[in-house]
Amino acid sequence: MRVNSNRVEDLPYHETTIRIPTEAMPPLEIHRVCLPPKQTTLQKLKHRLGEIFFPDNPLHRFKNQTWFTKLLLGLQFFFPIFQWGPEYNVKLLKSDVISGLTIASLAIPQGISYAKLANLPPIVGLYSSFVPPLIYSVLGSSRHLAVGPVSIASLVMGSMLSEAVSSTEEPILYLKLAFTATCFAGLFQASLGLLRLGFIIDFLSKATLIGFMAGASVIVILQQLKGLLGIVHFTTKMQFFSVMSSIINHRGEWSWQTIVMGVIFLVFLFTTRHISKTKPKLFWVAAAAPLTSVIISTVLVFFLSSKNPHISVIGHLPKGLNPPSSNMLYFNGPFLALAIKTGIITGILSLTEGVAVGRTFAALKNYQVDGNKEMMAIGLMNICGSCSSCYVTTGSFSRSAVNYNAGAKTVVSNIIMAAAVLVTLLFLMPLFFYTPNVILAAIIITAVSGLIDYQAAYRLWKVDKLDFLACMCSFFGVLFISVPLGLAIAVGVSIFKILLHVTRPNTTVLGNIPRTQTFQNLNRYREALRIPSFLILAVEAPIYFANTTYLQERILRWVREEEERIKASNESTLKCIILDMTAVTAIDTSGTDMMFELRKMLDKRSLQLVLANPVGTVMEKLQQSKTLESFGLNGVYLTVGEAVADISSAWKAQP
């Protein structure tokens, strides 16, 4: 069908019609602006859903394959172990054994420490370092992700559950809620992966996470002062002022023996971490330091326990494998909503960390990690974990970095780590009886201090002030209000930033770069020149209902300011406004109505409005809404240069 213009046709190709020489520019070919190929509503819907949910086209490998090959590819798709398993050899095993034992030396003390951070029995941290890595080794697609408890998820779970239930007064109920929250976290994570809704976690922007991690790390460090100072009675609240007042009010409980031991091992742990950072080949120094600290401190306390009973210890830890906990899942009662909320928030945080860490190390080794498969793997890992006395786990950055530096080749390193934890659970638990709590506090402080990335915050300030604002809102919200509310504030600021970009899109005035057909921002390029009688505007965003009013007002303001400028400088009268639509990737019905109204308003002022380079979907919407017909002859052009040349020639041809 031909639209009311001799240059807009429903053709799948561009066709040259006329050549117009002008004095200002070299001769130009004026091209037809074509509508996209016709598609049914079902075809459009199929294409759109495919772009939303399957941008990576995961089923492309199944095309033109036999049924047996498709079955094999299906197994490899859902269980990556079938992909790398047949090619596994002794050389790879050697590397994985070394890396597995290395991360086990880090995972065992961290597991015990992070469980206490979540106000859970220390043994639960070891349980969580045994079953989840085995599940992930079958389902996970990252070769370097080291799975286990992490500090931030532990902190969030501990702070949220402790607001309603005391872990000391009602330990069984608290444990039930922790396992139930883990189950809901896994269900949420697996659902996101199965429904391919991973883009939801993108609302936790990098700026938000930097601030959140830093704020949570400060809270964690302050909380560990309880163990570092030997305080017995300590607040369960996570706010900065509550923690500081508790430290000051209970200064009578401070134990100098505990403080001395804590400071010595803190210096030792920070020194080893500095050595590993400055000399990457000595990564094993920092990796072995926590377990070394546990061993040395345990021996010291064992020999000094009769003389110095002031240092608190972990105490008895039960031997044996993970006991089943499916009977402890809490699906009915007044605290179910709390378990669901805790599960979703910890699920989002752990998922964000796990996927980000996996992709980071995949990029270093030039292989791809499927985000949706990772979500399903982490989700199923937590579902199974909740039924085997585990709490929320994910990929840890510190352990994954050690795993990578130790030369891990596949996820078998997680199996080796789990085997080392198994040996510990079966035979070595009595050895931890005299492990002092102060050493666990020192290990946590050393681990989380690395999450305070002040350099990244400074980069945000230099690059994007709104991102820096989101970062600071997240940081201070976590520090002074609460962990969940701080996170909510940060997400709110991030969403506000998105809305700001959508509702207040950028518009610029373009000028011609001399001796070219290029039109660029006048403020950016000093050599760019205005074209007499033309106002060329670029709209740099989709046109939706949320920004149509703003765009209409802003364009009319540009027109008014241009007329005032022309009047002040006695230049040629403004006759034509060209809208460069190159960056307008979409338009809705409110947008088409706005274009129609804007055209009418400018017509009444004897000003011509033309469009340059609208994309296919925008052209289609304009044509279907009959807005394109209102532009009449010569209303749409392929480029700004062609629009200027064609309209200038038409003016010259007039008597």
XYZ file of C-alpha atoms in Angstrom:
655
model
C 0.000 0.000 0.000
C 1.316 3.458 -0.868
C 1.271 6.081 1.870
C 0.517 9.703 1.003
C 4.106 10.444 0.085
C 6.029 9.648 -3.060
C 8.958 8.384 -0.941
C 7.336 6.152 1.670
C 6.548 2.687 0.388
C 5.828 -0.703 1.855
C 8.896 -2.228 0.221
C 11.658 -4.342 1.743
C 14.387 -2.383 -0.049
C 15.584 1.192 -0.681
C 15.082 2.624 -4.150
C 16.721 5.790 -5.539
C 14.269 8.140 -7.181
C 15.851 11.514 -7.820
C 19.178 13.287 -7.607
C 19.146 16.860 -6.358
C 22.261 19.031 -6.600
C 22.574 21.899 -4.116
C 25.100 24.662 -3.697
C 25.841 23.922 -0.057
C 26.338 20.191 -0.413
C 27.393 17.661 -3.028
C 24.586 16.024 -5.068
C 22.496 13.614 -2.993
C 20.337 10.661 -3.907
C 16.999 10.896 -2.133
C 15.965 7.423 -1.026
C 12.633 5.877 -0.260
C 11.878 5.265 3.406
C 10.423 1.782 3.540
C 8.072 0.129 5.959
C 9.217 -3.167 7.496
C 7.994 -6.426 5.929
C 4.418 -7.289 6.858
C 4.029 -9.734 9.755
C 1.038 -11.226 11.483
C 0.368 -10.407 15.129
C 1.394 -13.943 16.065
C 4.714 -13.577 14.226
C 5.416 -10.261 15.945
C 4.553 -11.738 19.354
C 6.763 -14.768 18.737
C 9.677 -12.584 17.688
C 9.252 -10.229 20.640
C 9.006 -13.022 23.209
C 12.054 -14.660 21.677
C 14.032 -11.434 22.040
C 12.899 -10.989 25.652
C 13.308 -14.517 27.003
C 15.750 -16.181 24.570
C 18.250 -13.513 23.443
C 20.991 -16.156 23.304
C 18.847 -18.642 21.305
C 19.816 -21.638 23.486
C 18.130 -24.174 21.187
C 20.172 -23.355 18.073
C 22.378 -26.443 18.601
C 19.341 -28.742 18.281
C 18.546 -27.761 14.696
C 18.972 -30.419 11.991
C 20.133 -33.070 14.481
C 19.099 -36.707 14.866
C 16.922 -37.701 17.836
C 19.877 -39.374 19.568
C 22.049 -36.273 19.155
C 19.192 -34.119 20.445
C 18.891 -36.374 23.500
C 22.617 -36.091 24.154
C 22.562 -32.325 23.664
C 19.558 -32.103 26.004
C 21.441 -33.957 28.730
C 24.444 -31.680 28.218
C 22.184 -28.626 28.332
C 20.541 -29.487 31.655
C 23.499 -31.376 33.169
C 26.796 -29.755 32.055
C 28.696 -32.647 33.653
C 27.803 -34.707 30.547
C 29.550 -32.087 28.433
C 32.955 -32.062 30.098
C 32.794 -35.494 31.779
C 33.710 -37.656 28.726
C 36.840 -35.555 28.112
C 38.020 -35.594 31.728
C 41.497 -37.035 32.367
C 44.152 -37.539 35.039
C 45.940 -34.287 34.193
C 42.777 -32.278 34.856
C 42.147 -34.275 38.042
C 45.574 -33.379 39.391
C 44.887 -29.652 38.990
C 41.402 -29.987 40.483
C 42.660 -31.934 43.516
C 45.214 -29.228 44.326
C 42.674 -26.416 43.938
C 39.966 -28.381 45.781
C 42.149 -28.983 48.826
C 43.272 -25.346 48.743
C 39.736 -23.946 48.835
C 38.776 -26.528 51.472
C 41.377 -24.997 53.785
C 39.529 -21.700 53.330
C 35.968 -23.082 53.227
C 36.105 -24.945 56.570
C 36.938 -21.952 58.817
C 34.779 -19.598 56.720
C 31.828 -21.998 56.874
C 31.969 -22.086 60.670
C 32.423 -18.293 60.840
C 29.602 -17.391 58.441
C 27.165 -19.705 60.220
C 27.776 -17.766 63.425
C 27.270 -14.560 61.431
C 23.789 -15.854 60.518
C 23.212 -16.736 64.221
C 23.172 -20.434 63.314
C 25.076 -23.316 64.973
C 28.647 -23.465 63.551
C 28.094 -27.028 62.313
C 25.449 -25.760 59.859
C 28.197 -23.808 58.082
C 30.116 -27.043 57.490
C 26.957 -28.858 56.368
C 26.460 -26.023 53.865
C 29.971 -26.581 52.526
C 29.310 -30.256 51.790
C 25.976 -30.898 50.016
C 25.592 -27.702 47.865
C 29.010 -28.049 46.138
C 28.098 -31.617 45.107
C 24.778 -30.467 43.615
C 26.462 -27.598 41.791
C 29.162 -29.846 40.334
C 26.441 -31.702 38.415
C 24.287 -28.728 37.371
C 26.641 -25.732 37.265
C 28.254 -24.345 34.122
C 31.092 -22.351 35.714
C 34.429 -24.169 35.991
C 35.815 -21.918 38.712
C 32.890 -21.083 40.991
C 33.578 -22.286 44.550
C 30.266 -22.827 46.316
C 29.464 -22.344 49.995
C 28.145 -19.859 52.558
C 28.897 -16.172 51.934
C 29.108 -13.241 54.326
C 26.438 -10.908 52.917
C 23.681 -13.524 52.603
C 24.564 -14.766 56.099
C 24.348 -11.252 57.501
C 21.006 -10.508 55.815
C 19.479 -13.802 56.947
C 20.710 -13.292 60.496
C 19.501 -9.687 60.719
C 16.047 -10.343 59.208
C 15.235 -13.447 61.224
C 16.591 -12.001 64.471
C 14.133 -9.105 64.261
C 11.264 -11.522 65.019
C 12.831 -14.635 66.587
C 15.720 -14.941 69.029
C 18.312 -17.549 68.068
C 19.193 -18.071 71.754
C 15.690 -18.177 73.261
C 14.019 -20.158 70.461
C 16.869 -21.965 68.654
C 14.693 -24.687 67.078
C 12.190 -22.194 65.614
C 15.061 -20.017 64.375
C 16.663 -23.030 62.693
C 13.341 -23.964 61.073
C 12.927 -20.441 59.683
C 16.508 -20.457 58.344
C 15.958 -23.732 56.466
C 12.551 -22.542 55.197
C 14.022 -19.238 54.006
C 16.712 -21.237 52.190
C 14.018 -23.359 50.529
C 12.130 -20.267 49.338
C 15.385 -18.694 48.156
C 16.049 -21.796 46.051
C 12.503 -21.880 44.672
C 12.741 -18.213 43.718
C 16.163 -18.636 42.094
C 15.188 -21.780 40.167
C 11.958 -20.124 38.992
C 13.865 -17.138 37.629
C 16.130 -19.464 35.675
C 13.352 -21.746 34.450
C 11.144 -18.842 33.318
C 14.220 -16.997 32.008
C 13.478 -13.941 34.128
C 17.056 -13.292 35.123
C 16.780 -9.671 34.024
C 14.935 -9.024 37.312
C 18.208 -9.162 39.247
C 19.586 -6.461 36.928
C 17.670 -3.935 39.037
C 20.462 -4.434 41.546
C 22.872 -2.219 39.649
C 26.601 -2.343 40.182
C 26.491 1.024 41.948
C 23.812 -0.271 44.320
C 25.788 -3.415 45.087
C 29.010 -1.481 45.747
C 27.255 0.636 48.372
C 25.314 -2.280 49.809
C 28.388 -4.507 50.117
C 30.390 -1.722 51.771
C 27.609 -0.859 54.234
C 26.958 -4.501 55.077
C 30.700 -5.093 55.508
C 30.982 -2.245 58.011
C 28.024 -3.680 59.961
C 29.602 -7.153 59.891
C 32.930 -5.801 61.126
C 31.217 -3.905 63.959
C 29.233 -7.018 64.897
C 32.456 -9.028 65.098
C 33.781 -6.663 67.735
C 31.698 -8.773 70.115
C 34.034 -11.720 69.552
C 37.124 -9.571 69.152
C 36.604 -7.816 72.494
C 35.225 -10.839 74.330
C 31.800 -9.261 75.051
C 29.169 -11.737 76.273
C 25.995 -9.608 76.190
C 25.671 -7.905 72.822
C 22.875 -6.343 70.781
C 21.235 -8.380 68.021
C 20.420 -5.204 66.066
C 22.390 -4.336 62.950
C 22.248 -0.529 62.981
C 25.465 1.451 63.449
C 24.405 3.367 66.569
C 22.919 0.288 68.266
C 26.139 -1.680 67.776
C 28.383 1.183 68.910
C 26.305 1.871 72.028
C 26.361 -1.844 72.893
C 30.165 -1.892 72.608
C 30.525 1.138 74.878
C 27.876 0.101 77.419
C 29.442 -3.359 77.873
C 33.062 -2.232 78.076
C 33.204 -3.870 81.505
C 33.046 -7.254 79.730
C 36.060 -6.570 77.529
C 38.723 -9.275 77.886
C 42.311 -8.182 77.368
C 43.398 -11.770 76.628
C 40.818 -12.006 73.846
C 41.765 -8.585 72.462
C 45.484 -9.449 72.344
C 44.846 -12.760 70.572
C 42.404 -11.114 68.153
C 44.765 -8.292 67.209
C 47.685 -10.697 66.666
C 45.708 -12.925 64.324
C 44.131 -9.944 62.536
C 47.615 -8.634 61.765
C 48.638 -12.105 60.597
C 45.574 -12.517 58.316
C 45.848 -9.037 56.797
C 49.584 -9.535 56.213
C 49.052 -12.813 54.372
C 46.319 -11.242 52.265
C 48.619 -8.356 51.346
C 51.365 -10.819 50.341
C 48.973 -12.707 48.077
C 47.734 -9.485 46.484
C 51.199 -8.131 45.734
C 52.527 -11.527 44.600
C 49.715 -13.507 42.887
C 51.853 -16.658 42.701
C 51.706 -16.806 46.494
C 47.899 -16.989 46.494
C 48.108 -20.066 48.727
C 49.500 -17.956 51.581
C 46.194 -16.100 52.048
C 44.162 -19.239 51.277
C 45.885 -21.271 54.008
C 46.017 -18.458 56.564
C 42.459 -18.917 58.038
C 42.907 -22.653 58.648
C 46.413 -22.049 59.981
C 44.999 -19.428 62.343
C 42.317 -21.848 63.534
C 44.880 -24.591 64.200
C 47.369 -22.340 66.030
C 44.715 -20.559 68.116
C 43.030 -23.847 69.028
C 46.333 -25.313 70.238
C 47.090 -22.150 72.232
C 43.693 -22.094 73.922
C 43.912 -25.842 74.655
C 47.172 -25.415 76.559
C 46.137 -22.148 78.226
C 42.500 -23.025 79.000
C 43.214 -23.923 82.630
C 45.155 -20.685 83.240
C 43.026 -18.281 81.138
C 39.378 -19.301 81.071
C 38.359 -15.841 79.815
C 38.625 -16.755 76.116
C 35.315 -18.153 74.851
C 35.453 -21.201 72.566
C 33.128 -22.866 70.054
C 32.543 -25.917 72.209
C 31.118 -29.247 71.168
C 30.336 -29.828 67.478
C 28.490 -33.041 66.535
C 30.204 -35.541 64.255
C 28.496 -37.100 61.241
C 26.884 -36.303 57.908
C 24.156 -33.729 57.311
C 20.981 -34.849 59.052
C 17.794 -34.537 56.955
C 15.829 -31.352 57.675
C 12.798 -31.607 55.377
C 10.677 -32.231 58.477
C 11.845 -28.857 59.866
C 10.558 -26.767 56.963
C 8.079 -24.217 58.283
C 5.157 -23.876 55.831
C 2.385 -22.936 58.227
C 2.390 -20.418 61.046
C 2.734 -16.735 61.946
C 6.364 -16.499 60.761
C 5.821 -17.911 57.245
C 5.748 -14.428 55.663
C 9.058 -13.601 57.356
C 10.634 -16.794 55.977
C 9.381 -16.014 52.452
C 10.610 -12.405 52.584
C 13.993 -13.458 53.955
C 14.281 -16.172 51.316
C 13.535 -13.835 48.417
C 15.946 -11.116 49.564
C 18.797 -13.507 50.387
C 18.011 -15.389 47.159
C 18.384 -12.238 45.064
C 21.611 -11.224 46.781
C 23.223 -14.652 46.596
C 22.099 -15.108 42.992
C 23.530 -11.752 41.973
C 26.856 -12.559 43.602
C 27.031 -16.109 42.239
C 26.229 -15.198 38.626
C 28.548 -12.162 38.692
C 31.455 -14.193 40.095
C 30.896 -17.002 37.586
C 30.860 -14.598 34.641
C 33.951 -12.781 35.916
C 36.143 -15.889 35.879
C 34.546 -17.216 32.688
C 35.613 -14.013 30.925
C 39.185 -14.509 32.141
C 39.294 -18.000 30.580
C 37.249 -17.100 27.483
C 34.258 -19.362 27.991
C 30.578 -18.543 28.481
C 28.402 -19.012 31.545
C 24.660 -19.336 30.914
C 23.030 -17.045 33.480
C 19.678 -18.838 33.424
C 21.284 -22.269 33.896
C 23.315 -20.851 36.761
C 20.120 -19.610 38.384
C 18.543 -23.050 38.119
C 21.709 -24.707 39.449
C 22.010 -22.368 42.428
C 18.258 -22.609 43.068
C 18.164 -26.425 43.041
C 21.307 -26.428 45.158
C 19.547 -24.373 47.843
C 16.329 -26.413 47.626
C 18.301 -29.614 48.227
C 20.354 -27.841 50.874
C 17.265 -26.803 52.824
C 16.352 -30.503 53.115
C 19.846 -31.451 54.346
C 20.478 -28.938 57.154
C 22.085 -26.276 54.956
C 21.339 -22.570 54.716
C 21.667 -20.191 51.749
C 24.792 -20.809 49.660
C 26.178 -19.412 46.424
C 29.470 -18.805 44.652
C 31.906 -16.963 46.910
C 34.232 -14.421 45.297
C 37.099 -15.007 47.742
C 36.986 -18.809 47.442
C 36.440 -18.658 43.665
C 39.476 -16.383 43.293
C 41.568 -18.887 45.254
C 40.110 -21.716 43.160
C 41.028 -19.891 39.947
C 44.551 -19.019 41.098
C 45.107 -22.592 42.306
C 44.613 -23.793 38.729
C 41.120 -25.340 38.848
C 40.086 -26.772 35.476
C 36.544 -28.015 36.167
C 33.900 -28.117 38.909
C 35.539 -31.307 40.214
C 37.425 -28.929 42.533
C 34.069 -28.467 44.333
C 33.779 -32.248 44.723
C 37.295 -32.425 46.208
C 36.429 -29.590 48.582
C 33.224 -31.405 49.607
C 35.246 -34.591 50.203
C 37.626 -32.687 52.498
C 34.632 -31.267 54.395
C 33.205 -34.808 54.612
C 36.383 -36.081 56.255
C 36.212 -33.151 58.671
C 32.579 -33.871 59.541
C 33.222 -37.566 60.134
C 36.510 -37.517 62.005
C 37.820 -34.062 62.914
C 34.949 -32.300 64.688
C 36.238 -32.867 68.262
C 39.386 -30.929 67.330
C 37.343 -27.717 67.013
C 36.153 -27.801 70.649
C 38.829 -25.337 71.807
C 38.692 -23.105 68.728
C 38.238 -19.574 70.125
C 35.364 -17.417 68.880
C 37.784 -14.535 68.523
C 39.553 -16.293 65.635
C 36.239 -16.693 63.806
C 35.631 -12.960 64.256
C 39.108 -12.212 62.880
C 38.495 -14.442 59.834
C 35.166 -12.718 59.095
C 36.646 -9.218 59.495
C 39.490 -10.071 57.113
C 37.119 -11.579 54.544
C 34.496 -8.817 54.480
C 36.948 -5.913 54.605
C 37.819 -6.762 51.007
C 34.228 -5.973 50.011
C 34.672 -2.277 50.852
C 35.672 -0.987 47.419
C 36.334 2.729 47.915
C 38.106 2.950 44.552
C 34.955 1.792 42.764
C 32.934 4.401 44.677
C 35.394 7.089 43.594
C 35.059 5.959 39.955
C 31.282 6.246 40.260
C 31.679 9.824 41.472
C 33.932 10.663 38.534
C 31.750 8.995 35.896
C 28.107 9.195 36.998
C 26.850 11.280 39.927
C 23.452 9.518 39.977
C 25.165 6.142 40.277
C 27.236 7.562 43.122
C 24.034 8.785 44.796
C 22.539 5.277 44.531
C 25.748 3.867 45.998
C 25.711 6.281 48.947
C 21.984 5.752 49.603
C 22.622 2.029 49.747
C 25.656 2.454 51.998
C 24.101 4.830 54.542
C 20.726 3.058 54.411
C 22.333 -0.232 55.425
C 24.564 1.450 57.986
C 22.021 3.632 59.790
C 18.562 2.139 59.082
C 18.655 -1.609 58.437
C 20.032 -4.068 55.904
C 16.705 -4.809 54.083
C 15.550 -1.167 54.088
C 18.962 0.022 52.942
C 18.774 -2.383 50.034
C 15.205 -1.266 49.259
C 16.272 2.396 49.248
C 19.145 1.622 46.888
C 16.887 -0.290 44.488
C 14.407 2.588 44.683
C 17.117 5.081 43.698
C 18.167 2.833 40.794
C 14.567 2.579 39.557
C 14.214 6.352 39.943
C 17.283 6.754 37.737
C 15.694 4.520 35.071
C 12.445 6.494 35.264
C 14.390 9.739 35.015
C 16.061 8.597 31.805
C 12.746 7.382 30.368
C 10.596 10.365 31.362
C 13.222 13.031 30.631
C 15.023 11.874 27.482
C 17.865 13.850 26.028
C 17.228 16.153 23.066
C 19.983 18.022 21.224
C 20.375 20.541 18.408
C 22.398 19.262 15.456
C 24.585 21.117 12.993
C 26.377 20.146 9.799
C 30.075 19.246 9.818
C 31.422 21.297 6.845
C 32.034 19.434 3.576
C 30.262 16.308 4.859
C 26.753 14.926 5.153
C 27.291 14.359 8.895
C 25.151 16.164 11.469
C 26.324 16.284 15.076
C 25.598 18.021 18.375
C 26.411 21.722 18.168
C 27.648 21.778 21.761
C 29.987 18.852 21.184
C 31.474 19.878 17.838
C 32.475 23.509 17.517
C 32.995 23.154 13.785
C 29.372 22.096 13.282
C 27.294 24.797 11.571
C 23.595 25.581 11.729
C 21.674 25.308 8.463
C 19.769 28.555 7.728
C 15.969 28.256 8.142
C 16.328 24.755 9.663
C 16.179 23.555 13.250
C 17.521 20.011 13.445
C 16.712 18.168 16.671
C 17.733 14.680 17.774
C 15.580 12.691 20.194
C 17.752 10.139 21.987
C 15.210 7.751 23.546
C 12.075 5.743 22.766
C 8.886 7.815 22.784
C 6.428 6.441 25.343
C 3.421 7.698 27.268
C 5.756 8.618 30.131
C 7.740 11.171 28.121
C 5.407 12.432 25.379
C 4.302 15.535 27.292
C 7.880 16.400 28.188
C 9.092 15.903 24.605
C 6.323 18.052 23.153
C 7.062 20.871 25.602
C 10.829 20.547 25.101
C 10.596 20.609 21.294
C 8.332 23.687 21.388
C 10.818 25.332 23.733
C 13.665 24.578 21.289
C 11.574 26.180 18.541
C 10.866 29.281 20.655
C 14.532 29.683 21.621
C 15.622 29.259 18.005
C 13.160 31.930 16.821
C 14.428 34.291 19.533
C 18.032 33.616 18.503
C 17.213 34.219 14.836
C 15.421 37.462 15.664
C 18.340 38.693 17.776
C 20.934 37.910 15.088
C 18.797 38.893 12.036
C 19.179 35.520 10.334
C 16.865 33.731 7.902
C 13.382 32.973 9.193
C 12.860 29.513 10.660
C 10.809 27.402 8.243
C 11.463 23.726 9.000
C 12.064 21.499 12.000
C 13.756 18.154 11.318
C 13.488 15.436 13.978
C 16.358 12.959 13.763
C 14.650 9.711 14.875
C 17.738 7.469 14.636
C 17.835 6.825 18.395
C 14.055 6.450 18.768
C 13.909 2.658 18.936
C 10.196 2.417 19.785
C 7.007 4.444 19.987
C 3.575 3.775 21.482
C 0.116 5.178 20.748
C 0.694 8.156 23.056
C 3.837 8.887 21.069
C 2.073 8.735 17.693
C -0.678 11.029 19.023
C 1.975 13.464 20.245
C 3.636 13.508 16.826
C 0.273 14.208 15.196
C -0.518 17.047 17.632
C 2.979 18.515 17.307
C 2.644 18.498 13.533
C -0.670 20.374 13.751
C 0.693 22.942 16.221
C 3.714 23.702 14.042
C 1.552 23.882 10.901
C -0.491 26.645 12.519
C 2.759 28.576 12.971
C 3.722 27.979 9.301
C 6.510 25.628 10.312
C 7.160 22.350 8.535
C 7.914 19.235 10.612
C 9.708 16.321 8.978
C 11.154 13.068 10.321
C 14.574 11.649 9.483
C 15.535 7.973 9.663
C 12.710 6.486 11.750
C 13.367 2.798 12.472
C 11.087 0.077 11.119
C 8.882 -0.407 14.173
C 8.389 3.352 14.555
C 7.485 3.677 10.854
C 4.997 0.846 11.202
C 3.278 2.429 14.225
C 3.128 5.825 12.513
C 1.634 4.266 9.405
C -0.934 2.144 11.278
C -2.067 5.111 13.369
C -2.532 7.245 10.195
C -0.061 9.752 11.666
C 2.247 9.249 8.698
C -0.462 10.454 6.301
C -0.669 13.788 8.135
C 2.966 14.466 7.233
C 1.981 14.529 3.611
C 4.405 14.815 0.720
C 8.085 14.918 1.661
C 7.429 14.345 5.366
C 9.826 11.453 6.016
C 13.457 11.114 4.913
C 16.130 8.467 5.217
C 18.789 10.872 6.539
C 19.005 14.419 7.834
C 21.272 15.321 4.912
C 18.709 14.162 2.359
C 15.972 16.082 4.162
C 17.985 19.319 4.111
C 18.958 18.892 0.454
C 15.463 17.996 -0.758
C 13.621 20.705 1.183
C 16.213 23.371 0.268
C 15.831 22.480 -3.418
C 12.055 22.684 -3.134
C 12.304 26.163 -1.593
C 14.590 27.330 -4.385
C 12.217 25.997 -7.004
C 9.405 28.167 -5.603
C 8.899 31.603 -7.308
